[in-house]
């Protein structure tokens, strides 16, 4: 029997239980009213083999092969990787490298397909009835379908569905917060396909073996909340919709868990250690399609928005469609936008070329005008503490930034650089326009690079040692062979000498011995 | 037979004792700093520094006759480490660390139409980064190559050049944001 306690009072006030956070202009009105439309077949499709966190997929097709829609063209390699499928039928015109949808513009292994326009389906994945399927089979199916986290992190979903083997899980949280400004694709998905999403949620809950399911939606999407409430029974008897406050970064995994359950995830730990798993709403939709219909992940819904787009819209596109064709479909660019981003304005990645394809994790294409992109000259830090106030992780951005500026990366790690989720709240709030989060991204990348260099140096030493040992072994073997030959020669000479002296019958006996 | 064994054993034992005593008596103390420097060097004995192996280079750095940038394959990282270990004294000689910043790691590249399959480079490579066999085209494993130039020197057809290692999505990171403040008006 539990007594009434103060903590139960606090439970009701969990609405604002994350610290910090910001309220950027959401600008969701630009595209929130346009229903999801299907993009016409693009003239070319480029499917990168690395669209996920983990190892690159291995190509299974070669040039001039004919592929069918849904055919496996890239196979996952290793435990953390994802399959890649042909988004439509057509001819493979290249298996090589192409510019990645990434700010660096570096090449990534890519399969280029020229669609034949027929959009002919190949064999679907075999039918699976989730009602009487084993949780393992569901996870296996999700793996085969190449589903990754579609909120942007692109972590292979099957790996997360298999967490039940290692942690006692009790809650599945569906992340439909969509806290990034401008983006409305999850909102539209929940409004128009709530039933399918709910079914996907039910399938995932079954695979995870959890009792409780919570769909978290930000309060600025009342239509999505209503639509989801109408169909929530399809996601199981213990499923419910929770309205979370509109606050950036509510969609961050750890912060959403804290808001919904009141549990704070320890630094650098997984939410699974608290028994909670978070999946994106779009991922649930992909799981529904993969398990019920055997369709792999070959298309997704994304938002095309920003004041630099003539006709902002939510579109369902095939994975691998070039960004330029999507923008053309939306009426083209308005004037000359300052920045083109993949993803949201806070954490999205700027791209240099419009020819790059969209991938599984692309949830938006934004063309921002100068008035929207907030790029101003930086001024010295006035130590106002504004960044500390808004940091959702409780870090001290200005102090970390000062250390990074002076190349003291280890010092920055000491005060929590690795706990930074790079949400950009600090940069947003800085009155001096200091590029705080950019500095943290640099420092994290630099640290990872240093780590890999250290690893490589150790590897070099190991290789050099291995070579020395091998050479010594070869020299030793030679020496021994030489000694053996010498001994044999001596033996033969001795035998000859013995034969010459006339003791012929004894020699063969000796040799036999 | 027995005499021979006895003589050889006696000789061996006698010489062994002499050697052991000599090692104790004429023991040369290597300064610990040399070991420390040697540990920081790649240890491949590629000879690119002009010394006879990494140990000799470490000694030279320790006594100040070599500069911190002595190790080309080690690059800036190793140079910084050497300065840290040996102190600024080894910096004498005008070694310019700033100039090394942009060079980045290098790796060998073999022009396949020039390769005759002579196996010379493959034998010289200190990290086994070259694969090949007699009369076969040789190839470089990029990840294992330390850019030591040893193969470039021995190639009879000049088919090997040094290229900077390409940046990939895996080792790319954001540049450091630049800060230049404009004076307040």
Coordinates of N, CA and C in Angstrom, one line a residue, chain A residues 50 54-56 100 102-108 348-350 377-381 401 404-407 434-436 438-446 449-450 452-454 456-457 460-461 463-468 470-471, chain B residues 1 37-45 73-78 80-81 101 104-105 121-129 142-146 165-182 184:
Chain A
X50 N 24.7 3.8 -48.0 CA 24.8 4.2 -46.6 C 23.8 5.2 -46.3
X54 N 26.0 3.0 -39.0 CA 26.6 1.6 -39.0 C 27.3 1.3 -40.3
X55 N 27.4 0.1 -40.7 CA 28.3 -0.3 -41.8 C 27.5 -0.1 -43.1
X56 N 28.2 0.2 -44.2 CA 27.6 0.3 -45.5 C 27.1 -1.0 -46.0
X100 N 27.1 12.7 -51.6 CA 26.2 12.3 -50.5 C 25.3 13.4 -50.1
X102 N 24.8 15.4 -47.7 CA 25.6 15.6 -46.5 C 26.3 17.0 -46.7
X103 N 26.6 17.8 -45.7 CA 27.2 19.1 -45.9 C 28.6 19.0 -46.5
X104 N 29.3 17.9 -46.3 CA 30.6 17.8 -46.9 C 30.6 17.7 -48.4
X105 N 29.5 17.2 -48.9 CA 29.5 16.9 -50.4 C 30.5 15.8 -50.8
X106 N 30.9 15.0 -49.9 CA 31.8 13.9 -50.3 C 31.0 12.8 -50.9
X107 N 31.7 11.9 -51.7 CA 31.0 10.9 -52.4 C 30.6 9.7 -51.4
X108 N 29.6 9.0 -51.8 CA 29.1 7.8 -51.1 C 28.8 6.8 -52.1
X348 N 19.1 20.4 -39.1 CA 19.2 20.0 -40.4 C 20.6 20.2 -41.0
X349 N 20.9 19.5 -42.1 CA 22.2 19.7 -42.7 C 22.1 20.5 -44.0
X350 N 22.9 21.5 -44.1 CA 22.9 22.3 -45.4 C 23.6 21.5 -46.5
X377 N 26.8 38.3 -37.9 CA 28.2 38.3 -37.4 C 28.3 38.1 -35.9
X378 N 29.2 37.3 -35.5 CA 29.4 37.0 -34.1 C 30.0 38.1 -33.3
X379 N 29.7 38.3 -32.1 CA 30.3 39.3 -31.2 C 30.8 38.6 -30.0
X380 N 31.7 39.3 -29.2 CA 32.2 38.6 -28.1 C 31.2 38.2 -27.0
X381 N 31.5 37.1 -26.3 CA 30.6 36.6 -25.3 C 30.5 37.6 -24.1
X401 N 32.6 26.3 -25.0 CA 33.0 27.0 -26.2 C 34.4 27.6 -26.0
X404 N 37.0 25.0 -26.2 CA 37.2 24.5 -27.5 C 37.9 25.5 -28.3
X405 N 37.6 26.8 -28.1 CA 38.3 27.9 -28.9 C 39.8 27.9 -28.6
X406 N 40.2 27.5 -27.4 CA 41.6 27.4 -27.1 C 42.2 26.0 -27.3
X407 N 41.5 25.2 -28.1 CA 41.9 23.9 -28.4 C 42.1 23.0 -27.2
X434 N 27.0 33.9 -31.2 CA 28.2 33.0 -31.2 C 27.8 31.6 -31.8
X435 N 28.6 31.1 -32.6 CA 28.3 29.8 -33.2 C 28.7 28.7 -32.2
X436 N 27.9 28.6 -31.2 CA 28.2 27.6 -30.1 C 28.1 26.2 -30.6
X438 N 28.0 24.9 -33.5 CA 28.9 24.6 -34.6 C 30.3 24.2 -34.0
X439 N 30.7 24.9 -32.9 CA 31.9 24.6 -32.3 C 31.9 23.2 -31.6
X440 N 30.7 22.9 -31.0 CA 30.6 21.6 -30.4 C 30.7 20.4 -31.4
X441 N 30.0 20.7 -32.6 CA 30.1 19.7 -33.6 C 31.5 19.5 -34.1
X442 N 32.2 20.6 -34.2 CA 33.6 20.5 -34.6 C 34.4 19.7 -33.6
X443 N 34.2 20.0 -32.3 CA 35.0 19.3 -31.3 C 34.7 17.8 -31.2
X444 N 33.4 17.5 -31.4 CA 33.1 16.1 -31.4 C 33.7 15.3 -32.5
X445 N 33.6 15.9 -33.7 CA 34.2 15.3 -34.9 C 35.7 15.2 -34.8
X446 N 36.3 16.3 -34.2 CA 37.8 16.3 -34.1 C 38.2 15.2 -33.1
X449 N 38.0 11.9 -34.7 CA 39.1 11.7 -35.7 C 40.3 11.4 -35.0
X450 N 40.6 12.1 -33.9 CA 41.8 11.8 -33.1 C 41.8 10.3 -32.6
X452 N 40.4 7.8 -34.0 CA 40.6 6.9 -35.0 C 42.1 6.9 -35.4
X453 N 42.7 8.1 -35.3 CA 44.1 8.2 -35.7 C 44.9 7.4 -34.7
X454 N 44.6 7.5 -33.4 CA 45.3 6.8 -32.4 C 45.2 5.3 -32.6
X456 N 44.7 4.0 -35.4 CA 45.5 3.6 -36.6 C 46.9 3.5 -36.3
X457 N 47.4 4.4 -35.4 CA 48.8 4.3 -35.0 C 49.1 3.0 -34.3
X460 N 49.3 0.4 -36.9 CA 50.6 0.4 -37.6 C 51.6 -0.3 -36.8
X461 N 51.7 0.0 -35.5 CA 52.7 -0.7 -34.7 C 52.5 -2.2 -34.7
X463 N 51.1 -4.0 -37.1 CA 51.5 -4.5 -38.4 C 53.0 -4.6 -38.5
X464 N 53.7 -3.5 -38.0 CA 55.2 -3.5 -38.1 C 55.8 -4.7 -37.3
X465 N 55.2 -4.9 -36.1 CA 55.7 -5.9 -35.2 C 55.4 -7.3 -35.9
X466 N 54.2 -7.4 -36.5 CA 53.9 -8.7 -37.1 C 54.9 -9.0 -38.2
X467 N 55.3 -7.9 -38.9 CA 56.2 -8.1 -40.1 C 57.6 -8.5 -39.5
X468 N 58.0 -7.8 -38.4 CA 59.3 -8.2 -37.9 C 59.3 -9.7 -37.4
X470 N 57.5 -12.1 -38.5 CA 57.5 -12.9 -39.6 C 58.8 -13.0 -40.3
X471 N 59.5 -11.9 -40.4 CA 60.8 -11.9 -41.1 C 61.8 -12.7 -40.2
Chain B
X1 N 83.4 -38.2 -29.8 CA 82.0 -37.6 -29.7 C 81.8 -36.9 -28.4
X37 N 60.2 8.6 -26.2 CA 60.1 9.2 -27.5 C 59.9 8.0 -28.5
X38 N 60.6 6.9 -28.3 CA 60.5 5.8 -29.3 C 59.0 5.3 -29.3
X39 N 58.5 5.3 -28.1 CA 57.1 4.8 -28.0 C 56.1 5.7 -28.7
X40 N 56.5 7.0 -28.8 CA 55.6 7.9 -29.5 C 55.7 7.8 -31.0
X41 N 56.9 7.3 -31.5 CA 57.1 7.2 -32.9 C 56.4 6.0 -33.5
X42 N 56.1 5.9 -34.8 CA 55.4 4.8 -35.3 C 56.0 3.4 -35.2
X43 N 57.4 3.4 -35.1 CA 58.0 2.1 -34.8 C 58.1 1.2 -36.0
X44 N 58.0 1.8 -37.2 CA 58.1 1.0 -38.4 C 59.5 0.9 -39.0
X45 N 60.5 1.7 -38.4 CA 61.8 1.8 -38.9 C 61.9 2.0 -40.4
X73 N 56.0 10.3 -41.6 CA 54.7 9.6 -41.5 C 53.9 10.0 -40.3
X74 N 54.6 10.3 -39.2 CA 53.9 10.6 -38.0 C 53.1 11.9 -38.1
X75 N 53.6 12.9 -38.9 CA 52.9 14.1 -39.1 C 52.8 15.0 -37.9
X76 N 51.9 15.8 -37.9 CA 51.7 16.9 -36.9 C 51.5 16.3 -35.5
X77 N 50.7 15.2 -35.5 CA 50.3 14.6 -34.2 C 51.5 14.2 -33.5
X78 N 52.4 13.4 -34.2 CA 53.6 12.9 -33.5 C 54.5 14.0 -33.2
X80 N 53.8 17.0 -32.3 CA 53.3 17.7 -31.1 C 53.6 16.9 -29.9
X81 N 53.5 15.5 -30.0 CA 53.8 14.7 -28.9 C 55.3 14.7 -28.5
X101 N 50.3 21.5 -40.8 CA 48.9 21.4 -40.6 C 48.1 20.8 -41.8
X104 N 48.3 16.7 -44.0 CA 47.4 15.6 -43.8 C 48.1 14.3 -44.1
X105 N 47.5 13.2 -43.7 CA 48.2 11.9 -43.9 C 48.3 11.5 -45.4
X121 N 58.8 -3.2 -54.0 CA 58.1 -2.4 -53.0 C 57.4 -3.2 -51.9
X122 N 56.9 -4.4 -52.4 CA 56.2 -5.2 -51.5 C 57.1 -5.7 -50.4
X123 N 58.4 -5.9 -50.8 CA 59.3 -6.4 -49.8 C 59.7 -5.3 -48.8
X124 N 59.7 -4.1 -49.3 CA 60.2 -3.0 -48.5 C 59.1 -2.5 -47.5
X125 N 57.9 -2.6 -47.8 CA 56.8 -2.0 -47.0 C 56.9 -2.4 -45.5
X126 N 57.0 -1.4 -44.6 CA 57.2 -1.8 -43.2 C 55.9 -2.2 -42.6
X127 N 54.7 -1.9 -43.2 CA 53.5 -2.3 -42.5 C 52.7 -3.3 -43.4
X128 N 53.4 -4.0 -44.3 CA 52.7 -4.9 -45.2 C 51.5 -4.4 -45.9
X129 N 51.6 -3.1 -46.2 CA 50.4 -2.4 -46.8 C 50.3 -2.7 -48.3
X142 N 45.0 1.1 -48.5 CA 45.1 2.5 -48.1 C 45.2 2.6 -46.6
X143 N 44.3 1.8 -45.9 CA 44.2 2.0 -44.5 C 45.5 1.6 -43.7
X144 N 46.3 0.7 -44.3 CA 47.5 0.3 -43.6 C 48.7 1.1 -44.0
X145 N 48.6 1.9 -45.1 CA 49.8 2.6 -45.5 C 50.0 3.8 -44.6
X146 N 51.3 4.0 -44.3 CA 51.7 5.2 -43.4 C 52.4 6.3 -44.2
X165 N 45.7 11.1 -48.3 CA 44.5 10.2 -48.1 C 43.2 10.9 -48.3
X166 N 42.3 10.4 -49.0 CA 41.1 11.1 -49.3 C 40.2 11.2 -48.0
X167 N 39.5 12.3 -47.9 CA 38.6 12.4 -46.8 C 37.3 11.7 -47.2
X168 N 36.8 11.0 -46.2 CA 35.6 10.2 -46.5 C 34.5 10.7 -45.5
X169 N 33.3 10.2 -45.7 CA 32.2 10.6 -44.8 C 32.5 10.1 -43.4
X170 N 33.3 9.1 -43.3 CA 33.6 8.6 -41.9 C 34.5 9.5 -41.1
X171 N 35.5 10.1 -41.8 CA 36.4 10.9 -41.0 C 36.2 12.4 -41.2
X172 N 35.1 12.7 -41.9 CA 34.9 14.2 -42.1 C 34.3 14.7 -40.8
X173 N 34.7 16.0 -40.5 CA 34.0 16.7 -39.4 C 33.9 18.1 -39.7
X174 N 33.0 18.8 -39.0 CA 32.8 20.3 -39.3 C 34.0 21.0 -39.0
X175 N 34.3 22.1 -39.8 CA 35.5 22.9 -39.5 C 35.2 23.7 -38.3
X176 N 36.3 24.2 -37.7 CA 36.2 25.0 -36.5 C 35.6 26.3 -36.9
X177 N 34.5 26.8 -36.2 CA 33.9 28.1 -36.6 C 34.9 29.2 -36.3
X178 N 35.1 30.0 -37.3 CA 36.0 31.1 -37.1 C 35.4 32.3 -36.4
X179 N 36.2 32.9 -35.6 CA 35.6 34.1 -34.9 C 36.5 35.3 -35.1
X180 N 35.9 36.2 -35.8 CA 36.6 37.5 -35.9 C 35.6 38.6 -35.7
X181 N 35.9 39.3 -34.6 CA 34.9 40.3 -34.1 C 35.2 41.6 -34.8
X182 N 34.1 42.2 -35.2 CA 34.2 43.5 -35.8 C 34.2 44.5 -34.6
X184 N 33.2 47.5 -32.3 CA 32.0 48.1 -32.1 C 32.0 49.5 -32.7

